[in-house]
């Protein structure tokens, strides 16, 4: 059956960004036969036994409690499960010296849903026909932002500045404030911190500057803290979560071991929260009450914050260190390769300057030697101008074993070296 789709139906039924690549990866793995692959494409977090155990214990506690029926067998408030809201308020007020009330909190079905609400509440066409832009101040960015706008032309991203350390083969993206434009046509800002896919962390000063520029036009700024502190605390460098004014601090418990339950938390001004809550009411009523109930227990007890700092962060920070050491050892010093500074998240980002083939072609070459990564060009949603840089990067997941990472970096280096040499010879 092929029903006639509306404009929105056609747009939202497409596979966008990395999802299209994941379809190819799944088909590759199925058709691989005897070939063994080291899959460095995954965004799924590793199941860490101490983290899983906490969720088991919270589940057992919920099952044994008299509130189980109320949680699972009844609808709840669109704003969220009150004990979880209270747990977040208490934790953040104590941890960051805030003065939050329950009116500052919205619980959502994962943080992705928050960006969908915001992109279409604050971005798109106004009743007067003016286009309000959803701005990504730093590109590359999370590929999921490319699918949240019902008005695709509303999404706009800016090229960054590159801080390059030639001798060390390292680099870092920074916002280019000389290019960033905020006008009355700006609807909202969204950026991830730490960043998927690059591991970049905007400094506190950069966040404050973006917030200050946006506040002049009363523009909301959504900070995607899916990898940030206090949970899952996947920041490998010091960073301070930012709150207040036009900022919406958006969290997810997915990388804290609960991706299957889709629990997101938005913290911000009550007027902004109420708009997003109304959007959520119309869309899906509320997030999973079971997930909210066990999350409330893990936060109230302090276990989730403790595990984030003592188990989750060290695990992925160790994986990045393994990848960095393996890549540095395997890659020829003469080649123009640059690893983004590992400041957080569960990925590494590799830039191959002057790469003689595209990132998609490199992805295909790596599959032939049993390595699966993600082509970087899928992580530039909203970037309207052509930029050769976006075809020179790959994202590498930190979810494999140390041995797999070491082996993969060795094979990757061989493929990359052969690619550069082959082009040099053909010239």
Tab-separated table of C-alpha atoms in Angstrom:
chain	number	residue	atom	x	y	z
A	1	UNK	CA	0.000	0.000	0.000
A	2	UNK	CA	1.312	3.428	-0.961
A	3	UNK	CA	-0.849	6.112	0.646
A	4	UNK	CA	-0.654	9.703	-0.546
A	5	UNK	CA	1.506	11.636	1.907
A	6	UNK	CA	1.296	15.263	2.896
A	7	UNK	CA	4.315	17.541	2.744
A	8	UNK	CA	5.028	16.825	6.422
A	9	UNK	CA	4.364	13.118	5.906
A	10	UNK	CA	6.903	12.899	3.101
A	11	UNK	CA	9.485	14.798	5.109
A	12	UNK	CA	9.099	12.907	8.383
A	13	UNK	CA	8.967	9.454	6.771
A	14	UNK	CA	12.414	9.868	5.231
A	15	UNK	CA	15.531	8.440	6.850
A	16	UNK	CA	17.692	11.446	7.659
A	17	UNK	CA	21.322	11.908	8.583
A	18	UNK	CA	23.052	9.060	10.338
A	19	UNK	CA	19.853	6.959	10.310
A	20	UNK	CA	20.305	6.397	6.580
A	21	UNK	CA	23.886	5.300	7.221
A	22	UNK	CA	22.752	2.966	10.009
A	23	UNK	CA	20.435	1.233	7.537
A	24	UNK	CA	23.448	0.534	5.315
A	25	UNK	CA	25.441	-0.660	8.337
A	26	UNK	CA	22.711	-3.092	9.389
A	27	UNK	CA	22.541	-4.493	5.866
A	28	UNK	CA	26.349	-4.793	5.789
A	29	UNK	CA	26.404	-6.731	9.045
A	30	UNK	CA	23.629	-9.058	7.857
A	31	UNK	CA	25.317	-9.743	4.519
A	32	UNK	CA	28.802	-10.039	5.957
A	33	UNK	CA	28.793	-13.836	6.080
A	34	UNK	CA	32.044	-14.996	7.627
A	35	UNK	CA	33.613	-11.540	7.659
A	36	UNK	CA	34.048	-10.202	11.170
A	37	UNK	CA	33.474	-6.491	11.690
A	38	UNK	CA	34.657	-4.152	14.415
A	39	UNK	CA	31.630	-1.905	14.684
A	40	UNK	CA	32.680	1.607	15.681
A	41	UNK	CA	29.435	3.209	14.540
A	42	UNK	CA	27.238	2.541	17.557
A	43	UNK	CA	25.535	5.307	19.499
A	44	UNK	CA	24.113	2.790	21.968
A	45	UNK	CA	25.872	3.045	25.330
A	46	UNK	CA	27.773	0.067	26.710
A	47	UNK	CA	25.845	-1.917	29.338
A	48	UNK	CA	28.058	-1.405	32.395
A	49	UNK	CA	27.254	-3.970	35.128
A	50	UNK	CA	27.266	-1.549	38.120
A	51	UNK	CA	24.913	0.792	36.252
A	52	UNK	CA	22.591	-1.996	35.179
A	53	UNK	CA	22.520	-3.266	38.762
A	54	UNK	CA	21.310	0.091	40.082
A	55	UNK	CA	18.436	0.086	37.595
A	56	UNK	CA	17.581	-3.486	38.642
A	57	UNK	CA	17.526	-2.439	42.294
A	58	UNK	CA	15.363	0.613	41.569
A	59	UNK	CA	12.978	-1.596	39.595
A	60	UNK	CA	12.775	-4.117	42.446
A	61	UNK	CA	12.046	-1.297	44.881
A	62	UNK	CA	9.268	0.030	42.632
A	63	UNK	CA	7.755	-3.441	42.212
A	64	UNK	CA	7.646	-3.912	45.973
A	65	UNK	CA	6.171	-0.489	46.693
A	66	UNK	CA	2.462	0.346	47.044
A	67	UNK	CA	2.804	3.023	44.335
A	68	UNK	CA	3.506	0.473	41.575
A	69	UNK	CA	-0.096	0.314	40.381
A	70	UNK	CA	-0.460	4.078	40.451
A	71	UNK	CA	2.724	4.481	38.391
A	72	UNK	CA	2.132	1.815	35.749
A	73	UNK	CA	-1.658	1.493	35.569
A	74	UNK	CA	-2.705	5.146	35.456
A	75	UNK	CA	-2.053	8.224	33.327
A	76	UNK	CA	-0.092	11.040	34.892
A	77	UNK	CA	0.622	14.724	34.523
A	78	UNK	CA	2.034	15.929	31.217
A	79	UNK	CA	4.697	17.824	33.155
A	80	UNK	CA	6.026	14.589	34.626
A	81	UNK	CA	6.007	12.254	37.613
A	82	UNK	CA	6.074	14.481	40.693
A	83	UNK	CA	8.664	12.498	42.714
A	84	UNK	CA	11.095	12.734	39.785
A	85	UNK	CA	10.463	16.459	39.400
A	86	UNK	CA	11.062	16.890	43.136
A	87	UNK	CA	14.255	14.806	42.966
A	88	UNK	CA	15.648	16.956	40.152
A	89	UNK	CA	14.720	20.198	41.928
A	90	UNK	CA	16.345	19.090	45.200
A	91	UNK	CA	19.479	17.722	43.533
A	92	UNK	CA	20.126	20.727	41.302
A	93	UNK	CA	19.352	23.292	43.991
A	94	UNK	CA	21.845	21.619	46.330
A	95	UNK	CA	24.450	20.835	43.683
A	96	UNK	CA	24.477	24.158	41.808
A	97	UNK	CA	23.057	26.608	44.338
A	98	UNK	CA	19.913	27.240	42.314
A	99	UNK	CA	16.440	28.264	43.398
A	100	UNK	CA	14.351	25.977	41.197
A	101	UNK	CA	10.727	25.049	41.835
A	102	UNK	CA	8.682	22.364	40.155
A	103	UNK	CA	7.498	24.989	37.656
A	104	UNK	CA	11.033	25.006	36.171
A	105	UNK	CA	10.947	21.314	35.207
A	106	UNK	CA	9.496	19.291	32.328
A	107	UNK	CA	10.006	15.524	31.946
A	108	UNK	CA	9.957	14.369	28.315
A	109	UNK	CA	10.234	11.112	26.311
A	110	UNK	CA	13.985	11.545	25.836
A	111	UNK	CA	15.689	14.830	25.047
A	112	UNK	CA	15.169	14.472	21.269
A	113	UNK	CA	11.499	15.256	21.810
A	114	UNK	CA	12.372	18.575	23.495
A	115	UNK	CA	14.200	19.750	20.375
A	116	UNK	CA	11.242	18.748	18.223
A	117	UNK	CA	8.890	20.758	20.455
A	118	UNK	CA	11.210	23.779	20.525
A	119	UNK	CA	12.154	23.727	16.836
A	120	UNK	CA	8.480	23.898	15.866
A	121	UNK	CA	7.242	26.120	18.689
A	122	UNK	CA	9.933	28.766	18.171
A	123	UNK	CA	11.043	28.028	14.576
A	124	UNK	CA	9.108	28.015	11.306
A	125	UNK	CA	6.569	30.447	9.911
A	126	UNK	CA	4.721	32.888	12.143
A	127	UNK	CA	1.062	33.749	11.697
A	128	UNK	CA	2.299	36.792	9.733
A	129	UNK	CA	4.252	34.548	7.358
A	130	UNK	CA	7.759	35.427	8.643
A	131	UNK	CA	10.294	32.618	8.879
A	132	UNK	CA	11.869	32.166	12.314
A	133	UNK	CA	15.176	30.332	12.204
A	134	UNK	CA	16.398	27.443	14.358
A	135	UNK	CA	20.105	28.200	14.688
A	136	UNK	CA	22.960	25.779	15.340
A	137	UNK	CA	25.830	28.108	16.258
A	138	UNK	CA	28.531	25.481	15.750
A	139	UNK	CA	28.788	22.881	12.973
A	140	UNK	CA	29.248	19.876	12.911
A	141	UNK	CA	26.452	19.008	15.318
A	142	UNK	CA	24.129	16.225	16.383
A	143	UNK	CA	22.561	14.784	13.235
A	144	UNK	CA	19.159	14.454	14.943
A	145	UNK	CA	18.683	18.221	14.763
A	146	UNK	CA	18.280	17.770	11.005
A	147	UNK	CA	15.015	15.914	11.462
A	148	UNK	CA	13.246	17.982	14.108
A	149	UNK	CA	12.091	20.930	11.977
A	150	UNK	CA	8.765	20.546	10.210
A	151	UNK	CA	9.947	23.563	8.221
A	152	UNK	CA	13.354	22.419	6.907
A	153	UNK	CA	14.311	25.842	5.579
A	154	UNK	CA	14.166	27.184	9.133
A	155	UNK	CA	17.305	25.259	10.176
A	156	UNK	CA	20.559	27.192	9.837
A	157	UNK	CA	24.057	26.234	10.988
A	158	UNK	CA	27.308	28.189	11.010
A	159	UNK	CA	30.807	27.080	10.094
A	160	UNK	CA	33.183	27.082	13.061
A	161	UNK	CA	36.693	28.374	13.519
A	162	UNK	CA	39.339	25.647	13.694
A	163	UNK	CA	42.134	25.726	16.267
A	164	UNK	CA	44.760	23.426	14.713
A	165	UNK	CA	47.828	21.987	16.421
A	166	UNK	CA	49.837	20.867	13.402
A	167	UNK	CA	52.626	19.090	15.242
A	168	UNK	CA	50.353	17.258	17.669
A	169	UNK	CA	47.757	16.242	15.052
A	170	UNK	CA	44.980	17.687	17.211
A	171	UNK	CA	42.322	20.330	16.594
A	172	UNK	CA	39.223	21.903	18.136
A	173	UNK	CA	36.127	23.622	16.771
A	174	UNK	CA	35.117	27.011	18.195
A	175	UNK	CA	32.117	29.248	17.466
A	176	UNK	CA	32.884	31.957	14.919
A	177	UNK	CA	31.264	34.969	16.529
A	178	UNK	CA	32.322	37.170	13.604
A	179	UNK	CA	29.847	35.235	11.430
A	180	UNK	CA	27.071	34.428	13.912
A	181	UNK	CA	23.985	36.507	13.208
A	182	UNK	CA	21.064	36.999	15.598
A	183	UNK	CA	18.111	39.062	14.436
A	184	UNK	CA	14.392	39.376	15.023
A	185	UNK	CA	14.051	36.408	12.640
A	186	UNK	CA	15.949	34.094	15.012
A	187	UNK	CA	13.567	31.660	16.735
A	188	UNK	CA	15.872	29.643	18.998
A	189	UNK	CA	19.377	28.246	19.390
A	190	UNK	CA	20.296	24.591	19.936
A	191	UNK	CA	23.717	23.076	20.595
A	192	UNK	CA	25.090	19.999	22.346
A	193	UNK	CA	27.604	20.259	25.203
A	194	UNK	CA	29.562	17.938	25.181
A	195	UNK	CA	28.991	17.564	21.470
A	196	UNK	CA	27.884	14.523	19.538
A	197	UNK	CA	29.735	13.813	17.215
A	198	UNK	CA	32.970	15.666	17.980
A	199	UNK	CA	33.414	15.500	21.755
A	200	UNK	CA	33.765	19.285	21.755
A	201	UNK	CA	32.785	21.283	24.849
A	202	UNK	CA	31.924	24.952	24.440
A	203	UNK	CA	33.539	26.957	27.224
A	204	UNK	CA	31.434	28.647	29.892
A	205	UNK	CA	32.398	31.996	28.327
A	206	UNK	CA	31.259	30.903	24.857
A	207	UNK	CA	27.908	29.733	26.244
A	208	UNK	CA	27.414	33.014	28.094
A	209	UNK	CA	28.254	34.980	24.949
A	210	UNK	CA	25.711	33.044	22.865
A	211	UNK	CA	23.099	33.451	25.608
A	212	UNK	CA	23.809	37.175	25.878
A	213	UNK	CA	23.489	37.758	22.137
A	214	UNK	CA	20.241	35.763	22.040
A	215	UNK	CA	18.730	37.523	25.046
A	216	UNK	CA	18.775	40.835	23.154
A	217	UNK	CA	16.011	39.388	20.958
A	218	UNK	CA	14.338	37.298	23.690
A	219	UNK	CA	15.482	34.104	21.938
A	220	UNK	CA	15.535	30.774	23.866
A	221	UNK	CA	18.841	28.858	23.926
A	222	UNK	CA	18.561	25.093	24.323
A	223	UNK	CA	21.697	23.399	25.664
A	224	UNK	CA	21.667	19.698	24.849
A	225	UNK	CA	23.384	18.202	27.883
A	226	UNK	CA	22.781	14.538	27.016
A	227	UNK	CA	26.449	13.864	27.857
A	228	UNK	CA	26.930	16.529	30.518
A	229	UNK	CA	27.076	16.607	34.313
A	230	UNK	CA	25.736	15.647	36.775
A	231	UNK	CA	24.510	12.521	34.952
A	232	UNK	CA	25.907	10.924	32.853
A	233	UNK	CA	28.829	13.337	33.487
A	234	UNK	CA	30.587	12.324	30.284
A	235	UNK	CA	32.674	15.483	30.266
A	236	UNK	CA	36.417	14.803	30.280
A	237	UNK	CA	37.211	18.461	30.870
A	238	UNK	CA	35.912	20.869	33.497
A	239	UNK	CA	32.616	22.500	32.569
A	240	UNK	CA	29.854	24.225	34.493
A	241	UNK	CA	26.207	23.662	33.504
A	242	UNK	CA	24.533	26.981	32.736
A	243	UNK	CA	21.058	27.997	33.911
A	244	UNK	CA	18.689	30.940	34.072
A	245	UNK	CA	17.310	33.632	31.810
A	246	UNK	CA	16.741	32.434	28.251
A	247	UNK	CA	18.632	29.148	28.769
A	248	UNK	CA	16.919	25.768	28.652
A	249	UNK	CA	19.131	23.055	30.141
A	250	UNK	CA	18.110	19.774	28.504
A	251	UNK	CA	19.240	16.424	29.904
A	252	UNK	CA	18.800	12.784	28.994
A	253	UNK	CA	19.201	9.617	31.049
A	254	UNK	CA	19.990	7.553	27.946
A	255	UNK	CA	23.777	7.603	28.394
A	256	UNK	CA	23.266	7.056	32.122
A	257	UNK	CA	22.071	3.539	31.314
A	258	UNK	CA	18.382	4.144	30.597
A	259	UNK	CA	18.025	4.667	26.816
A	260	UNK	CA	15.160	2.185	26.508
A	261	UNK	CA	12.886	4.210	28.798
A	262	UNK	CA	13.269	7.542	26.972
A	263	UNK	CA	13.585	9.953	29.889
A	264	UNK	CA	14.550	13.567	29.225
A	265	UNK	CA	14.549	16.567	31.559
A	266	UNK	CA	14.215	20.216	30.565
A	267	UNK	CA	15.060	22.907	33.127
A	268	UNK	CA	14.242	26.531	32.430
A	269	UNK	CA	12.005	29.553	32.802
A	270	UNK	CA	8.414	28.558	33.691
A	271	UNK	CA	7.021	30.448	30.687
A	272	UNK	CA	9.222	28.422	28.305
A	273	UNK	CA	8.487	25.191	30.172
A	274	UNK	CA	4.731	25.735	29.938
A	275	UNK	CA	4.914	26.177	26.143
A	276	UNK	CA	6.857	22.934	25.742
A	277	UNK	CA	4.538	21.124	28.168
A	278	UNK	CA	1.480	22.126	26.099
A	279	UNK	CA	3.238	20.856	22.978
A	280	UNK	CA	3.934	17.556	24.746
A	281	UNK	CA	0.341	17.215	25.949
A	282	UNK	CA	-0.910	17.422	22.384
A	283	UNK	CA	1.749	15.058	21.044
A	284	UNK	CA	2.103	12.163	23.494
A	285	UNK	CA	0.544	13.079	26.898
A	286	UNK	CA	3.651	12.204	28.953
A	287	UNK	CA	6.858	10.210	29.199
A	288	UNK	CA	7.063	6.644	30.519
A	289	UNK	CA	5.919	6.672	34.140
A	290	UNK	CA	7.833	3.477	34.931
A	291	UNK	CA	11.079	5.018	33.713
A	292	UNK	CA	10.393	8.194	35.665
A	293	UNK	CA	9.717	6.255	38.863
A	294	UNK	CA	12.983	4.309	38.801
A	295	UNK	CA	14.894	7.444	37.751
A	296	UNK	CA	13.491	9.284	40.771
A	297	UNK	CA	14.896	6.578	43.049
A	298	UNK	CA	18.349	6.634	41.443
A	299	UNK	CA	18.591	10.435	41.711
A	300	UNK	CA	17.153	10.707	45.229
A	301	UNK	CA	19.629	8.153	46.575
A	302	UNK	CA	22.606	9.889	44.980
A	303	UNK	CA	23.566	6.648	43.225
A	304	UNK	CA	23.157	7.974	39.692
A	305	UNK	CA	25.471	10.953	40.178
A	306	UNK	CA	28.018	8.765	41.955
A	307	UNK	CA	27.994	6.094	39.233
A	308	UNK	CA	28.321	8.763	36.566
A	309	UNK	CA	31.548	10.041	38.093
A	310	UNK	CA	33.056	6.743	39.249
A	311	UNK	CA	31.944	4.266	36.554
A	312	UNK	CA	30.476	5.844	33.404
A	313	UNK	CA	32.931	8.703	32.877
A	314	UNK	CA	36.110	6.680	33.627
A	315	UNK	CA	34.972	3.924	31.258
A	316	UNK	CA	34.613	6.184	28.215
A	317	UNK	CA	37.520	8.436	29.110
A	318	UNK	CA	39.700	5.326	29.191
A	319	UNK	CA	38.377	4.277	25.772
A	320	UNK	CA	39.249	7.662	24.294
A	321	UNK	CA	42.748	7.428	25.759
A	322	UNK	CA	43.124	3.978	24.171
A	323	UNK	CA	41.968	5.266	20.786
A	324	UNK	CA	44.187	8.339	20.998
A	325	UNK	CA	47.287	6.295	21.849
A	326	UNK	CA	46.561	3.647	19.189
A	327	UNK	CA	45.886	6.214	16.493
A	328	UNK	CA	48.997	8.238	17.344
A	329	UNK	CA	51.137	5.106	17.152
A	330	UNK	CA	49.616	3.815	13.901
A	331	UNK	CA	49.166	6.982	11.831
A	332	UNK	CA	52.181	8.270	9.867
A	333	UNK	CA	53.320	11.610	11.215
A	334	UNK	CA	53.684	12.922	7.654
A	335	UNK	CA	49.963	12.668	6.903
A	336	UNK	CA	47.569	15.583	7.600
A	337	UNK	CA	45.368	13.811	10.145
A	338	UNK	CA	43.830	15.597	13.106
A	339	UNK	CA	41.946	14.112	16.053
A	340	UNK	CA	39.480	16.442	17.747
A	341	UNK	CA	40.393	17.059	21.361
A	342	UNK	CA	38.523	14.548	23.499
A	343	UNK	CA	36.529	16.734	25.868
A	344	UNK	CA	33.504	14.471	26.361
A	345	UNK	CA	30.766	12.176	24.958
A	346	UNK	CA	31.252	8.619	23.662
A	347	UNK	CA	32.797	9.334	20.264
A	348	UNK	CA	36.063	10.392	18.676
A	349	UNK	CA	36.123	12.657	15.618
A	350	UNK	CA	38.872	12.366	13.015
A	351	UNK	CA	39.585	14.980	10.349
A	352	UNK	CA	41.712	13.948	7.338
A	353	UNK	CA	42.677	17.206	5.698
A	354	UNK	CA	42.979	17.109	1.905
A	355	UNK	CA	41.526	13.596	1.873
A	356	UNK	CA	41.604	12.578	-1.811
A	357	UNK	CA	38.321	10.659	-1.563
A	358	UNK	CA	35.021	11.468	0.136
A	359	UNK	CA	34.107	10.384	3.645
A	360	UNK	CA	31.528	8.008	2.138
A	361	UNK	CA	34.195	6.386	-0.039
A	362	UNK	CA	36.494	6.055	2.963
A	363	UNK	CA	33.635	4.451	4.880
A	364	UNK	CA	33.274	1.886	2.090
A	365	UNK	CA	37.047	1.220	2.041
A	366	UNK	CA	37.110	0.659	5.782
A	367	UNK	CA	34.262	-1.841	5.549
A	368	UNK	CA	36.457	-3.951	3.269
A	369	UNK	CA	38.986	-4.384	6.108
A	370	UNK	CA	36.265	-5.089	8.697
A	371	UNK	CA	35.933	-1.630	10.244
A	372	UNK	CA	32.643	0.266	10.436
A	373	UNK	CA	32.609	3.981	11.277
A	374	UNK	CA	30.154	6.777	10.411
A	375	UNK	CA	30.872	9.218	7.554
A	376	UNK	CA	31.171	12.711	8.967
A	377	UNK	CA	29.120	14.526	6.332
A	378	UNK	CA	25.927	13.316	8.020
A	379	UNK	CA	26.676	15.639	10.974
A	380	UNK	CA	26.305	19.015	9.286
A	381	UNK	CA	22.525	19.632	9.389
A	382	UNK	CA	21.497	23.150	8.471
A	383	UNK	CA	24.832	24.114	6.902
A	384	UNK	CA	23.675	25.773	3.712
A	385	UNK	CA	26.994	26.546	2.026
A	386	UNK	CA	29.264	23.840	0.617
A	387	UNK	CA	32.359	23.126	2.733
A	388	UNK	CA	34.921	20.535	1.665
A	389	UNK	CA	35.831	19.913	5.312
A	390	UNK	CA	32.583	18.052	5.956
A	391	UNK	CA	33.605	15.335	3.480
A	392	UNK	CA	36.932	14.783	5.242
A	393	UNK	CA	35.757	13.579	8.663
A	394	UNK	CA	34.556	10.370	10.325
A	395	UNK	CA	32.950	9.626	13.693
A	396	UNK	CA	34.379	6.732	15.690
A	397	UNK	CA	32.424	5.183	18.574
A	398	UNK	CA	34.118	4.464	21.910
A	399	UNK	CA	31.865	1.481	22.654
A	400	UNK	CA	34.271	-1.300	21.571
A	401	UNK	CA	36.842	-3.187	23.666
A	402	UNK	CA	40.396	-1.866	24.050
A	403	UNK	CA	41.687	-4.642	21.802
A	404	UNK	CA	39.097	-3.896	19.124
A	405	UNK	CA	39.901	-0.182	19.245
A	406	UNK	CA	43.637	-0.848	18.908
A	407	UNK	CA	43.129	-3.249	15.995
A	408	UNK	CA	40.695	-0.901	14.277
A	409	UNK	CA	43.027	2.108	14.503
A	410	UNK	CA	45.860	0.054	12.996
A	411	UNK	CA	43.698	-1.016	10.038
A	412	UNK	CA	42.287	2.487	9.656
A	413	UNK	CA	45.803	3.953	9.497
A	414	UNK	CA	46.798	1.474	6.790
A	415	UNK	CA	43.752	2.326	4.671
A	416	UNK	CA	44.242	6.076	5.107
A	417	UNK	CA	47.952	5.912	4.280
A	418	UNK	CA	47.275	3.819	1.165
A	419	UNK	CA	44.586	6.295	0.067
A	420	UNK	CA	46.922	9.288	0.254
A	421	UNK	CA	49.819	7.385	-1.378
A	422	UNK	CA	47.690	6.052	-4.220
A	423	UNK	CA	46.581	9.558	-5.122
A	424	UNK	CA	50.134	10.896	-4.917
A	425	UNK	CA	51.394	8.171	-7.272
A	426	UNK	CA	48.552	8.712	-9.769
A	427	UNK	CA	49.500	12.369	-10.041
